[in-house]
Tab-separated table of C-alpha atoms in Angstrom:
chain	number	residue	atom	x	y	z
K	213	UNK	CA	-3.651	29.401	4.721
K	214	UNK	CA	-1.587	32.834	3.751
K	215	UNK	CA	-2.769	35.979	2.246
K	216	UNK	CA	-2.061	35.010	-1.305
K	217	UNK	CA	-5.036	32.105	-1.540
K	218	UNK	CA	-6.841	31.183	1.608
K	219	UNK	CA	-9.050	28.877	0.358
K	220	UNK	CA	-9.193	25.472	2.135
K	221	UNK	CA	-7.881	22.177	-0.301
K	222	UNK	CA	-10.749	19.945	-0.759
K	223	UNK	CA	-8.780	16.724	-1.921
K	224	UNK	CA	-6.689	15.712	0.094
K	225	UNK	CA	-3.570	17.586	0.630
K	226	UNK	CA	-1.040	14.697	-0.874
K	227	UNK	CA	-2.535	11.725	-2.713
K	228	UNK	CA	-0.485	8.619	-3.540
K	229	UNK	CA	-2.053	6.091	-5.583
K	230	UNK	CA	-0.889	3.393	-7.051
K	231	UNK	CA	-0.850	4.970	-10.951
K	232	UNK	CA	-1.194	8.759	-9.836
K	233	UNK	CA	0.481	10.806	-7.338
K	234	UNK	CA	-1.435	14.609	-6.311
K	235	UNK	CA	-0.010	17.303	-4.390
K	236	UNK	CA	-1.024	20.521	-3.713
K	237	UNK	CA	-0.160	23.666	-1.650
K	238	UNK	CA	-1.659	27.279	-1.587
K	239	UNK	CA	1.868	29.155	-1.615
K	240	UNK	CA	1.917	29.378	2.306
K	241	UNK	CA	5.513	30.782	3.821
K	242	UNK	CA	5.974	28.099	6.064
K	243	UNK	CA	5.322	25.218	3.277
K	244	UNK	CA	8.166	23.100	2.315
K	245	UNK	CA	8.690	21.703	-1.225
K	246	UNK	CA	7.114	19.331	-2.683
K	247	UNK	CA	7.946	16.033	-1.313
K	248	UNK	CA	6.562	13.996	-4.378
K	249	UNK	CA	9.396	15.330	-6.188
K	250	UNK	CA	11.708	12.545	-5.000
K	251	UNK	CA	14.848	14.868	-4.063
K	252	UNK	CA	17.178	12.098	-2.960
K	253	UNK	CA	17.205	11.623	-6.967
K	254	UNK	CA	19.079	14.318	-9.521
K	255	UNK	CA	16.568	16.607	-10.116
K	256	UNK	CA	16.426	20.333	-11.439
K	257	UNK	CA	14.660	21.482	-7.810
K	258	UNK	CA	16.097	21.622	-4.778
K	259	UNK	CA	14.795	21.960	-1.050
K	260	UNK	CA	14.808	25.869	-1.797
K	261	UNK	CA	11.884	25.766	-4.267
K	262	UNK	CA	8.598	25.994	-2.189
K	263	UNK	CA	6.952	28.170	-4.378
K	264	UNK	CA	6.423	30.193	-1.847
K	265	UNK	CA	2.988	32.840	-2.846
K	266	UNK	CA	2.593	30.389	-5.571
K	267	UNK	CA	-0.894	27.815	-5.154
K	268	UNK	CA	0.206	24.684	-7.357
K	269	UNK	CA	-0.653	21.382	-7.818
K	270	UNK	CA	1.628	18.432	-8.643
K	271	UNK	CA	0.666	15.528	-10.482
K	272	UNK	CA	2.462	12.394	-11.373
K	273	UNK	CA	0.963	9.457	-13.406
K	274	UNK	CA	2.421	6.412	-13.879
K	275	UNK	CA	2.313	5.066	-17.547
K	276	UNK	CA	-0.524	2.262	-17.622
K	277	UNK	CA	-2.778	1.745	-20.959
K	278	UNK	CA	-5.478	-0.010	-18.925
K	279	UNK	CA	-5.961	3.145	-16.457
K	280	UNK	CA	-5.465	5.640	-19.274
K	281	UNK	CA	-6.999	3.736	-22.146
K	282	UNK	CA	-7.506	7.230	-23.910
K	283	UNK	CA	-3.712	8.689	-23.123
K	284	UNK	CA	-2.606	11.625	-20.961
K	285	UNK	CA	-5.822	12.365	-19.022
K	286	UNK	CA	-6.675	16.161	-18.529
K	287	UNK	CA	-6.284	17.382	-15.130
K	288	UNK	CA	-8.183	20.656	-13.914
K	289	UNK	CA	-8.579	22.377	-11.107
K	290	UNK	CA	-11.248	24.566	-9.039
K	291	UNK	CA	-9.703	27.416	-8.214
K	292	UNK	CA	-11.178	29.800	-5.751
K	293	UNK	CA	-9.020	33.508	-5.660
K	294	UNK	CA	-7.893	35.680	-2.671
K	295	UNK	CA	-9.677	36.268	0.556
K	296	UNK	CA	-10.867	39.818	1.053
K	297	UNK	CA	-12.177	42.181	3.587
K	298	UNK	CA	-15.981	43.260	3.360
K	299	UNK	CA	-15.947	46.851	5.153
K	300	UNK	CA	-19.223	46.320	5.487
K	301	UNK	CA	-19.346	43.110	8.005
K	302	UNK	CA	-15.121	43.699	9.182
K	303	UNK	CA	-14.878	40.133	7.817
K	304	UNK	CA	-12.724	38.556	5.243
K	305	UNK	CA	-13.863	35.851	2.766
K	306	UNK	CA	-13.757	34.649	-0.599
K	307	UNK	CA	-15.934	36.765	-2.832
K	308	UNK	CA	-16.666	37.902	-6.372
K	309	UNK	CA	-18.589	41.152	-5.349
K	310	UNK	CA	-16.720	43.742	-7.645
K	311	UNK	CA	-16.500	46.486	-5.233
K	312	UNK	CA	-14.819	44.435	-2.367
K	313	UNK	CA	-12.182	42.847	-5.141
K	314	UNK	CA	-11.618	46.540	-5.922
K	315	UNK	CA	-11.101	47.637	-2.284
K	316	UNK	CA	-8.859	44.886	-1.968
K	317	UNK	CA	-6.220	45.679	-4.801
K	318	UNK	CA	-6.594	49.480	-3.807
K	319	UNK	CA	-4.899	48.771	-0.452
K	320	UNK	CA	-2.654	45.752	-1.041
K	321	UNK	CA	0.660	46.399	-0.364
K	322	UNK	CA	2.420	43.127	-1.999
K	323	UNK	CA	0.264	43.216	-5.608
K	324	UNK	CA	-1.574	46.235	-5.543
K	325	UNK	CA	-1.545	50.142	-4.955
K	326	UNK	CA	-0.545	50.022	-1.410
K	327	UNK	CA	-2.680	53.076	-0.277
K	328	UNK	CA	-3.998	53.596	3.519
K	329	UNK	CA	-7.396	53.619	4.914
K	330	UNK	CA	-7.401	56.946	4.947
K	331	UNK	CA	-7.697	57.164	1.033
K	332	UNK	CA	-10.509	55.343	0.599
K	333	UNK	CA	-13.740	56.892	1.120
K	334	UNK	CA	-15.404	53.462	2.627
K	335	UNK	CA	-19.023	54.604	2.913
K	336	UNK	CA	-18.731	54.969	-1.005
K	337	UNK	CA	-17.088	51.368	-1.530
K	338	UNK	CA	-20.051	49.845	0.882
K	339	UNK	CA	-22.553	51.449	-1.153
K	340	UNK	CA	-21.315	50.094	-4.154
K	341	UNK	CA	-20.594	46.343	-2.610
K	342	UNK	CA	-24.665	46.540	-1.397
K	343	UNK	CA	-25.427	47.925	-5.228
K	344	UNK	CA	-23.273	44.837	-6.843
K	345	UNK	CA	-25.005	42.410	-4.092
K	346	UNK	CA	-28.686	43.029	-5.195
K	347	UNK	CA	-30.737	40.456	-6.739
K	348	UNK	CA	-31.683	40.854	-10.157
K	349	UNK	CA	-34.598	38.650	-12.043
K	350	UNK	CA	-33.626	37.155	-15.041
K	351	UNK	CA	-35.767	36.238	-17.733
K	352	UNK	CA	-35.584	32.665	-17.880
K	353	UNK	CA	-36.034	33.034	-14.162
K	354	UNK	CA	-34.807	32.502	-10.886
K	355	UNK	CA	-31.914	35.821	-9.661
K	356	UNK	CA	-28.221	36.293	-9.734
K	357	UNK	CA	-26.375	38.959	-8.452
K	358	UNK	CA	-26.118	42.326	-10.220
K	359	UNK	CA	-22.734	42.441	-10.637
K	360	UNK	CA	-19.608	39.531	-10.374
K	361	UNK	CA	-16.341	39.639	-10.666
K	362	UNK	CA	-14.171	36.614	-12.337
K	363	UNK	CA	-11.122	37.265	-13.624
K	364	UNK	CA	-7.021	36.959	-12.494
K	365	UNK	CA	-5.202	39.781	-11.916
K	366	UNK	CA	-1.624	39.971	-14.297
K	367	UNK	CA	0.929	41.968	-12.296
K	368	UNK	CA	2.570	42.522	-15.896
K	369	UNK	CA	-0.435	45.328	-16.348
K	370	UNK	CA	-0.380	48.524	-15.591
K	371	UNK	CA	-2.477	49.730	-12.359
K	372	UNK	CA	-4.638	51.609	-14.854
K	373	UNK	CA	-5.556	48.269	-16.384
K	374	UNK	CA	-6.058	45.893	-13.749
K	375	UNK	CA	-8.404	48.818	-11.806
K	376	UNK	CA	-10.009	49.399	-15.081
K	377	UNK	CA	-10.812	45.564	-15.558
K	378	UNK	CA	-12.315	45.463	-12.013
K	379	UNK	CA	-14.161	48.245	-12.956
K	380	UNK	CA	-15.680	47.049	-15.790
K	381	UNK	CA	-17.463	44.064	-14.653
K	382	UNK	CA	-19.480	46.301	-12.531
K	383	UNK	CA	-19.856	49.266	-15.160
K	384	UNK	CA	-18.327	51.504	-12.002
K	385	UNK	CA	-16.141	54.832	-11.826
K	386	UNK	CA	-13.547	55.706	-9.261
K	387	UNK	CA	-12.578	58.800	-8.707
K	388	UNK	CA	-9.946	60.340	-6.493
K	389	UNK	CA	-11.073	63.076	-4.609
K	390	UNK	CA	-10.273	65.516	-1.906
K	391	UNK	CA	-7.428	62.685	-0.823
K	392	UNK	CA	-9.749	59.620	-0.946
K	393	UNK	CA	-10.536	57.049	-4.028
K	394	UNK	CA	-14.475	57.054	-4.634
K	395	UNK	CA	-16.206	54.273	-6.214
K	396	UNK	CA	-19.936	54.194	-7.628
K	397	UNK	CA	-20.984	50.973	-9.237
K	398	UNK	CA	-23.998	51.716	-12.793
K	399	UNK	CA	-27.154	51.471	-11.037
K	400	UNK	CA	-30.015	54.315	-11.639
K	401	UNK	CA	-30.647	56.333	-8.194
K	402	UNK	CA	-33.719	58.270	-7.797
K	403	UNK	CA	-32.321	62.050	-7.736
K	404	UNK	CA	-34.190	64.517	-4.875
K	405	UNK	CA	-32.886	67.837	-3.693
K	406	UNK	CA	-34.313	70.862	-2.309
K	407	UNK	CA	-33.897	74.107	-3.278
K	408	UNK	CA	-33.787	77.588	-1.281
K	409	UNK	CA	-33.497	80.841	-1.343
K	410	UNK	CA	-30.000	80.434	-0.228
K	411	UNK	CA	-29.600	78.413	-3.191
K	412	UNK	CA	-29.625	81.487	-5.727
K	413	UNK	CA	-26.517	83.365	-6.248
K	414	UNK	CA	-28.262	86.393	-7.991
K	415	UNK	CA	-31.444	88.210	-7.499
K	416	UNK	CA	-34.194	87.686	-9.530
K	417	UNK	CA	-35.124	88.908	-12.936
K	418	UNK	CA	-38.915	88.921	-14.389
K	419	UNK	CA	-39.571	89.354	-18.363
């Protein structure tokens, strides 16, 4: 497990059949290549290619018309993203709450904005995570969660972009103010204040 996918491998790590060969790896830093490759033979790869911060799978089938009756089969994958820290719990897990996602790519210093703890105005971010965590009924029935984020981030965008993707799966603003980033995910809040005499800036004026 690393910090670029730390989701667990179901299948098994390496499976050798006798008509299809599996391999996977989440991009760890200490995993080695793939040993399916079959090295000892010319090949294009060499031990230097882990694909290091790179999850991949490798898959090798072996040419038989009776297991592949219909041809090449089509091989997919379940792909879970990126652990990340909930400031609300101090823990770190898989999750699609928009908010957290957000938090995440704010202060990631390999893919993200890099920025320190001190910039991001955390009460704000856990009152959004709660607001994207609610249950909502649907009409059919049953709840889901107000707001989910799905996506893959594309360090080819611009920071603008990839924040303003996050962003709009939970119909949120961020702002950056007085040296923090402020998030508010779209949900209606009751307004209340009270007003004083210290309120008014002028005295007042009867017609």
């Amino acid at each position: 497990a690393d910090s670029f996918n730390t989701q667990a491998v179901t299948a098994p790590e390496e499976y050798t059949g006798d008509t299809v060969k599996i391999a996977t790896k989440l991009g760890s830093s200490s995993d080695s290549v793939f040993g399916l490759l079959g090295l000892s033979v010319p090949f294009t790869w060499s031990t230097n290619h882990k694909l290091t911060g790179i999850p991949a799978i490798y898959a090798r089938l072996q040419y038989d018309t009776e297991a592949f009756p219909q041809g090449i089969p089509t091989i997919s994958c379940v792909v879970r993203g990126r652990k990340v820290l909930d400031t609300r719990t101090s823990s770190t897990a898989y999750s699609t709450n928009p908010a957290l996602i957000l938090h995440d790519y704010l202060t990631d210093t390999q893919f993200g904005l890099g920025c320190a703890s001190s910039e991001i105005n955390t009460a704000s971010f856990n009152t959004a995570a709660n607001t994207c965590d609610e249950n909502v009924s649907l009409a059919a029935g049953g709840t889901e969660k107000r707001y989910s984020c799905n996506g893959v981030v594309d360090t080819s965008d611009t920071p603008e972009q990839i924040i303003g993707n996050i962003l709009s799966s939970m119909g949120g603003t961020l702002t950056y103010t007085n040296g923090q980033f402020v998030v508010k995910a779209a949900a209606f809040v009751s307004a209340s204040d009270t007003l004083t005499d210290d309120d008014f800036i002028g005295a007042l004026g009867i017609n």
